[in-house]
Amino acid sequence: MILVRQEIGEVLRDFRLQKGRTLRQVAGRASVALGYLSEVERGQKEASSEILASVADALDVPISIIMREVGDRLSVLEGLQVFPDVVPDDLATLEEDLIHPELSLR
């Protein structure tokens, strides 16, 4: 059985280690109890959205990036194909039109 809380914990730990921060540093910056954050990282506790947001801020990582990584890991565990980060041509054109409407030929 796949547990989302375990994947969230692993992703948080991975980002923390990538940033070279200790559990104590992140817990302090996020105003979260050290023991609680440790349990979250080990997948033993569920973190609320508020806690996740505080930890993401403490790590200087957007919560969307954290959740995307969790989603990608879940896809792999479920045996689903992970798609590359490529914007389809029709959406890329739409995005360009929205960003630079003066350049649109339509």
Short mmCIF file of N, CA and C in Angstrom, two decimals:
data_model
loop_
_atom_site.label_atom_id
_atom_site.label_comp_id
_atom_site.label_asym_id
_atom_site.label_seq_id
_atom_site.Cartn_x
_atom_site.Cartn_y
_atom_site.Cartn_z
N MET A 1 0.84 -1.18 0.00
CA MET A 1 0.00 0.00 0.00
C MET A 1 0.89 1.25 0.00
N ILE A 2 0.56 2.18 -0.84
CA ILE A 2 1.29 3.44 -0.93
C ILE A 2 0.73 4.41 0.10
N LEU A 3 1.61 4.97 0.91
CA LEU A 3 1.20 5.98 1.88
C LEU A 3 1.72 7.34 1.45
N VAL A 4 0.81 8.24 1.20
CA VAL A 4 1.17 9.57 0.75
C VAL A 4 2.05 10.26 1.79
N ARG A 5 1.73 10.06 3.07
CA ARG A 5 2.51 10.73 4.11
C ARG A 5 3.98 10.32 4.08
N GLN A 6 4.26 9.07 3.69
CA GLN A 6 5.66 8.65 3.59
C GLN A 6 6.37 9.35 2.45
N GLU A 7 5.69 9.49 1.33
CA GLU A 7 6.30 10.19 0.19
C GLU A 7 6.52 11.66 0.51
N ILE A 8 5.56 12.28 1.17
CA ILE A 8 5.72 13.68 1.57
C ILE A 8 6.92 13.81 2.48
N GLY A 9 7.03 12.93 3.46
CA GLY A 9 8.16 12.98 4.38
C GLY A 9 9.49 12.81 3.69
N GLU A 10 9.56 11.88 2.76
CA GLU A 10 10.81 11.65 2.03
C GLU A 10 11.18 12.86 1.17
N VAL A 11 10.18 13.47 0.55
CA VAL A 11 10.45 14.65 -0.27
C VAL A 11 10.94 15.80 0.60
N LEU A 12 10.30 16.01 1.73
CA LEU A 12 10.73 17.07 2.64
C LEU A 12 12.16 16.83 3.11
N ARG A 13 12.47 15.59 3.47
CA ARG A 13 13.83 15.27 3.91
C ARG A 13 14.83 15.50 2.78
N ASP A 14 14.49 15.05 1.58
CA ASP A 14 15.39 15.24 0.44
C ASP A 14 15.69 16.72 0.20
N PHE A 15 14.65 17.55 0.22
CA PHE A 15 14.87 18.99 0.01
C PHE A 15 15.70 19.57 1.16
N ARG A 16 15.42 19.15 2.37
CA ARG A 16 16.18 19.65 3.53
C ARG A 16 17.66 19.32 3.38
N LEU A 17 17.94 18.08 3.02
CA LEU A 17 19.33 17.65 2.86
C LEU A 17 20.00 18.36 1.68
N GLN A 18 19.26 18.56 0.59
CA GLN A 18 19.81 19.28 -0.56
C GLN A 18 20.20 20.71 -0.17
N LYS A 19 19.42 21.30 0.72
CA LYS A 19 19.69 22.67 1.17
C LYS A 19 20.77 22.71 2.25
N GLY A 20 21.20 21.54 2.73
CA GLY A 20 22.23 21.48 3.75
C GLY A 20 21.77 21.97 5.10
N ARG A 21 20.49 21.78 5.39
CA ARG A 21 19.94 22.25 6.66
C ARG A 21 19.66 21.08 7.59
N THR A 22 19.77 21.36 8.87
CA THR A 22 19.47 20.33 9.86
C THR A 22 17.97 20.34 10.15
N LEU A 23 17.52 19.25 10.73
CA LEU A 23 16.13 19.16 11.15
C LEU A 23 15.81 20.28 12.13
N ARG A 24 16.73 20.55 13.04
CA ARG A 24 16.54 21.61 14.04
C ARG A 24 16.39 22.98 13.38
N GLN A 25 17.21 23.26 12.37
CA GLN A 25 17.12 24.55 11.68
C GLN A 25 15.77 24.73 11.00
N VAL A 26 15.34 23.71 10.29
CA VAL A 26 14.07 23.80 9.56
C VAL A 26 12.90 23.89 10.53
N ALA A 27 12.93 23.08 11.57
CA ALA A 27 11.85 23.12 12.56
C ALA A 27 11.76 24.50 13.20
N GLY A 28 12.91 25.08 13.52
CA GLY A 28 12.92 26.41 14.12
C GLY A 28 12.37 27.47 13.19
N ARG A 29 12.81 27.45 11.94
CA ARG A 29 12.32 28.44 10.96
C ARG A 29 10.84 28.26 10.67
N ALA A 30 10.36 27.01 10.73
CA ALA A 30 8.96 26.73 10.42
C ALA A 30 8.06 26.84 11.64
N SER A 31 8.66 27.05 12.81
CA SER A 31 7.90 27.09 14.08
C SER A 31 7.13 25.80 14.30
N VAL A 32 7.82 24.69 14.07
CA VAL A 32 7.25 23.35 14.23
C VAL A 32 8.13 22.61 15.23
N ALA A 33 7.53 21.82 16.08
CA ALA A 33 8.29 21.05 17.05
C ALA A 33 9.24 20.10 16.32
N LEU A 34 10.46 20.04 16.81
CA LEU A 34 11.49 19.21 16.20
C LEU A 34 11.04 17.75 16.09
N GLY A 35 10.50 17.20 17.16
CA GLY A 35 10.04 15.81 17.16
C GLY A 35 8.93 15.57 16.16
N TYR A 36 8.03 16.55 16.05
CA TYR A 36 6.91 16.41 15.10
C TYR A 36 7.43 16.41 13.67
N LEU A 37 8.34 17.33 13.36
CA LEU A 37 8.89 17.37 12.00
C LEU A 37 9.64 16.09 11.68
N SER A 38 10.35 15.56 12.66
CA SER A 38 11.05 14.29 12.47
C SER A 38 10.05 13.18 12.13
N GLU A 39 8.94 13.15 12.84
CA GLU A 39 7.91 12.13 12.56
C GLU A 39 7.30 12.32 11.19
N VAL A 40 7.12 13.56 10.78
CA VAL A 40 6.59 13.83 9.43
C VAL A 40 7.57 13.32 8.39
N GLU A 41 8.84 13.63 8.56
CA GLU A 41 9.85 13.17 7.59
C GLU A 41 9.92 11.65 7.52
N ARG A 42 9.68 10.98 8.63
CA ARG A 42 9.73 9.52 8.64
C ARG A 42 8.39 8.90 8.23
N GLY A 43 7.41 9.73 7.87
CA GLY A 43 6.12 9.22 7.41
C GLY A 43 5.25 8.68 8.52
N GLN A 44 5.55 9.06 9.75
CA GLN A 44 4.78 8.56 10.89
C GLN A 44 3.62 9.47 11.25
N LYS A 45 3.68 10.73 10.84
CA LYS A 45 2.62 11.70 11.12
C LYS A 45 2.19 12.37 9.83
N GLU A 46 0.90 12.69 9.78
CA GLU A 46 0.35 13.46 8.67
C GLU A 46 0.60 14.94 8.96
N ALA A 47 1.05 15.67 7.98
CA ALA A 47 1.25 17.10 8.15
C ALA A 47 0.07 17.85 7.55
N SER A 48 -0.42 18.84 8.27
CA SER A 48 -1.50 19.68 7.74
C SER A 48 -0.97 20.55 6.62
N SER A 49 -1.86 21.14 5.88
CA SER A 49 -1.44 22.03 4.80
C SER A 49 -0.69 23.24 5.36
N GLU A 50 -1.08 23.69 6.55
CA GLU A 50 -0.40 24.81 7.18
C GLU A 50 1.04 24.45 7.54
N ILE A 51 1.22 23.24 8.09
CA ILE A 51 2.57 22.78 8.44
C ILE A 51 3.41 22.63 7.18
N LEU A 52 2.83 22.03 6.15
CA LEU A 52 3.57 21.87 4.88
C LEU A 52 4.00 23.22 4.32
N ALA A 53 3.11 24.19 4.38
CA ALA A 53 3.44 25.53 3.88
C ALA A 53 4.56 26.15 4.71
N SER A 54 4.51 25.99 6.02
CA SER A 54 5.56 26.55 6.89
C SER A 54 6.90 25.88 6.61
N VAL A 55 6.91 24.58 6.45
CA VAL A 55 8.15 23.86 6.17
C VAL A 55 8.68 24.25 4.79
N ALA A 56 7.80 24.36 3.82
CA ALA A 56 8.22 24.78 2.48
C ALA A 56 8.87 26.16 2.54
N ASP A 57 8.26 27.09 3.28
CA ASP A 57 8.85 28.42 3.44
C ASP A 57 10.22 28.33 4.12
N ALA A 58 10.31 27.50 5.14
CA ALA A 58 11.58 27.33 5.86
C ALA A 58 12.67 26.76 4.96
N LEU A 59 12.26 25.97 3.98
CA LEU A 59 13.21 25.38 3.04
C LEU A 59 13.47 26.27 1.82
N ASP A 60 12.72 27.36 1.73
CA ASP A 60 12.80 28.25 0.55
C ASP A 60 12.48 27.49 -0.73
N VAL A 61 11.48 26.62 -0.66
CA VAL A 61 11.03 25.84 -1.80
C VAL A 61 9.52 26.05 -1.93
N PRO A 62 9.03 26.44 -3.10
CA PRO A 62 7.59 26.60 -3.26
C PRO A 62 6.86 25.28 -2.97
N ILE A 63 5.74 25.38 -2.29
CA ILE A 63 4.99 24.18 -1.94
C ILE A 63 4.55 23.45 -3.21
N SER A 64 4.34 24.17 -4.29
CA SER A 64 3.95 23.52 -5.55
C SER A 64 5.05 22.58 -6.04
N ILE A 65 6.30 22.95 -5.83
CA ILE A 65 7.42 22.10 -6.24
C ILE A 65 7.46 20.85 -5.36
N ILE A 66 7.24 21.04 -4.08
CA ILE A 66 7.22 19.89 -3.16
C ILE A 66 6.10 18.93 -3.55
N MET A 67 4.91 19.46 -3.78
CA MET A 67 3.77 18.60 -4.10
C MET A 67 3.94 17.95 -5.48
N ARG A 68 4.58 18.64 -6.40
CA ARG A 68 4.82 18.04 -7.71
C ARG A 68 5.76 16.86 -7.59
N GLU A 69 6.80 17.01 -6.78
CA GLU A 69 7.74 15.91 -6.57
C GLU A 69 7.02 14.72 -5.91
N VAL A 70 6.15 15.02 -4.96
CA VAL A 70 5.37 13.94 -4.33
C VAL A 70 4.52 13.24 -5.38
N GLY A 71 3.85 14.03 -6.22
CA GLY A 71 3.02 13.45 -7.28
C GLY A 71 3.81 12.60 -8.25
N ASP A 72 4.99 13.07 -8.61
CA ASP A 72 5.84 12.29 -9.52
C ASP A 72 6.25 10.97 -8.89
N ARG A 73 6.59 11.00 -7.62
CA ARG A 73 6.99 9.77 -6.93
C ARG A 73 5.81 8.80 -6.83
N LEU A 74 4.64 9.33 -6.55
CA LEU A 74 3.45 8.47 -6.48
C LEU A 74 3.17 7.84 -7.83
N SER A 75 3.33 8.60 -8.90
CA SER A 75 3.11 8.06 -10.25
C SER A 75 4.03 6.89 -10.52
N VAL A 76 5.28 7.03 -10.14
CA VAL A 76 6.25 5.95 -10.34
C VAL A 76 5.84 4.73 -9.52
N LEU A 77 5.47 4.95 -8.27
CA LEU A 77 5.07 3.83 -7.41
C LEU A 77 3.82 3.12 -7.94
N GLU A 78 2.94 3.89 -8.56
CA GLU A 78 1.72 3.31 -9.12
C GLU A 78 1.96 2.67 -10.48
N GLY A 79 3.17 2.81 -10.98
CA GLY A 79 3.50 2.21 -12.27
C GLY A 79 3.03 3.03 -13.45
N LEU A 80 2.71 4.30 -13.22
CA LEU A 80 2.29 5.17 -14.31
C LEU A 80 3.50 5.81 -14.95
N GLN A 81 3.36 6.12 -16.20
CA GLN A 81 4.44 6.79 -16.92
C GLN A 81 4.53 8.22 -16.43
N VAL A 82 5.73 8.68 -16.15
CA VAL A 82 5.95 10.07 -15.78
C VAL A 82 6.26 10.82 -17.06
N PHE A 83 5.51 11.86 -17.32
CA PHE A 83 5.67 12.62 -18.54
C PHE A 83 6.70 13.72 -18.34
N PRO A 84 7.48 14.00 -19.37
CA PRO A 84 8.48 15.07 -19.25
C PRO A 84 7.81 16.42 -19.11
N ASP A 85 8.54 17.37 -18.57
CA ASP A 85 8.02 18.72 -18.40
C ASP A 85 8.10 19.48 -19.71
N VAL A 86 7.18 19.16 -20.60
CA VAL A 86 7.15 19.79 -21.91
C VAL A 86 5.76 20.38 -22.11
N VAL A 87 5.72 21.60 -22.56
CA VAL A 87 4.44 22.24 -22.85
C VAL A 87 4.09 21.92 -24.30
N PRO A 88 2.87 21.37 -24.51
CA PRO A 88 2.45 21.10 -25.90
C PRO A 88 2.48 22.38 -26.73
N ASP A 89 2.75 22.23 -28.04
CA ASP A 89 2.89 23.38 -28.92
C ASP A 89 1.69 24.31 -28.88
N ASP A 90 0.48 23.75 -28.87
CA ASP A 90 -0.70 24.61 -28.88
C ASP A 90 -0.81 25.43 -27.59
N LEU A 91 -0.39 24.87 -26.47
CA LEU A 91 -0.42 25.62 -25.22
C LEU A 91 0.75 26.61 -25.15
N ALA A 92 1.87 26.26 -25.71
CA ALA A 92 3.02 27.17 -25.73
C ALA A 92 2.68 28.42 -26.52
N THR A 93 1.99 28.25 -27.64
CA THR A 93 1.57 29.39 -28.44
C THR A 93 0.59 30.25 -27.68
N LEU A 94 -0.35 29.62 -27.00
CA LEU A 94 -1.33 30.34 -26.20
C LEU A 94 -0.63 31.13 -25.10
N GLU A 95 0.32 30.49 -24.43
CA GLU A 95 1.06 31.16 -23.36
C GLU A 95 1.81 32.36 -23.91
N GLU A 96 2.46 32.21 -25.06
CA GLU A 96 3.20 33.31 -25.67
C GLU A 96 2.26 34.46 -26.03
N ASP A 97 1.06 34.14 -26.53
CA ASP A 97 0.07 35.17 -26.86
C ASP A 97 -0.37 35.93 -25.62
N LEU A 98 -0.49 35.22 -24.51
CA LEU A 98 -0.92 35.87 -23.27
C LEU A 98 0.18 36.74 -22.69
N ILE A 99 1.42 36.30 -22.82
CA ILE A 99 2.54 37.05 -22.27
C ILE A 99 2.89 38.25 -23.15
N HIS A 100 2.87 38.05 -24.47
CA HIS A 100 3.23 39.10 -25.41
C HIS A 100 2.12 39.26 -26.45
N PRO A 101 0.97 39.82 -26.07
CA PRO A 101 -0.15 39.90 -27.02
C PRO A 101 0.17 40.77 -28.24
N GLU A 102 1.10 41.70 -28.09
CA GLU A 102 1.46 42.54 -29.25
C GLU A 102 2.16 41.77 -30.34
N LEU A 103 2.71 40.59 -30.01
CA LEU A 103 3.40 39.78 -31.01
C LEU A 103 2.47 38.79 -31.70
N SER A 104 1.26 38.68 -31.22
CA SER A 104 0.32 37.71 -31.77
C SER A 104 -0.08 38.10 -33.19
N LEU A 105 -0.11 37.13 -34.08
CA LEU A 105 -0.49 37.38 -35.47
C LEU A 105 -1.96 37.12 -35.68
N ARG A 106 -2.67 36.75 -34.66
CA ARG A 106 -4.09 36.43 -34.80
C ARG A 106 -4.96 37.63 -34.68
#
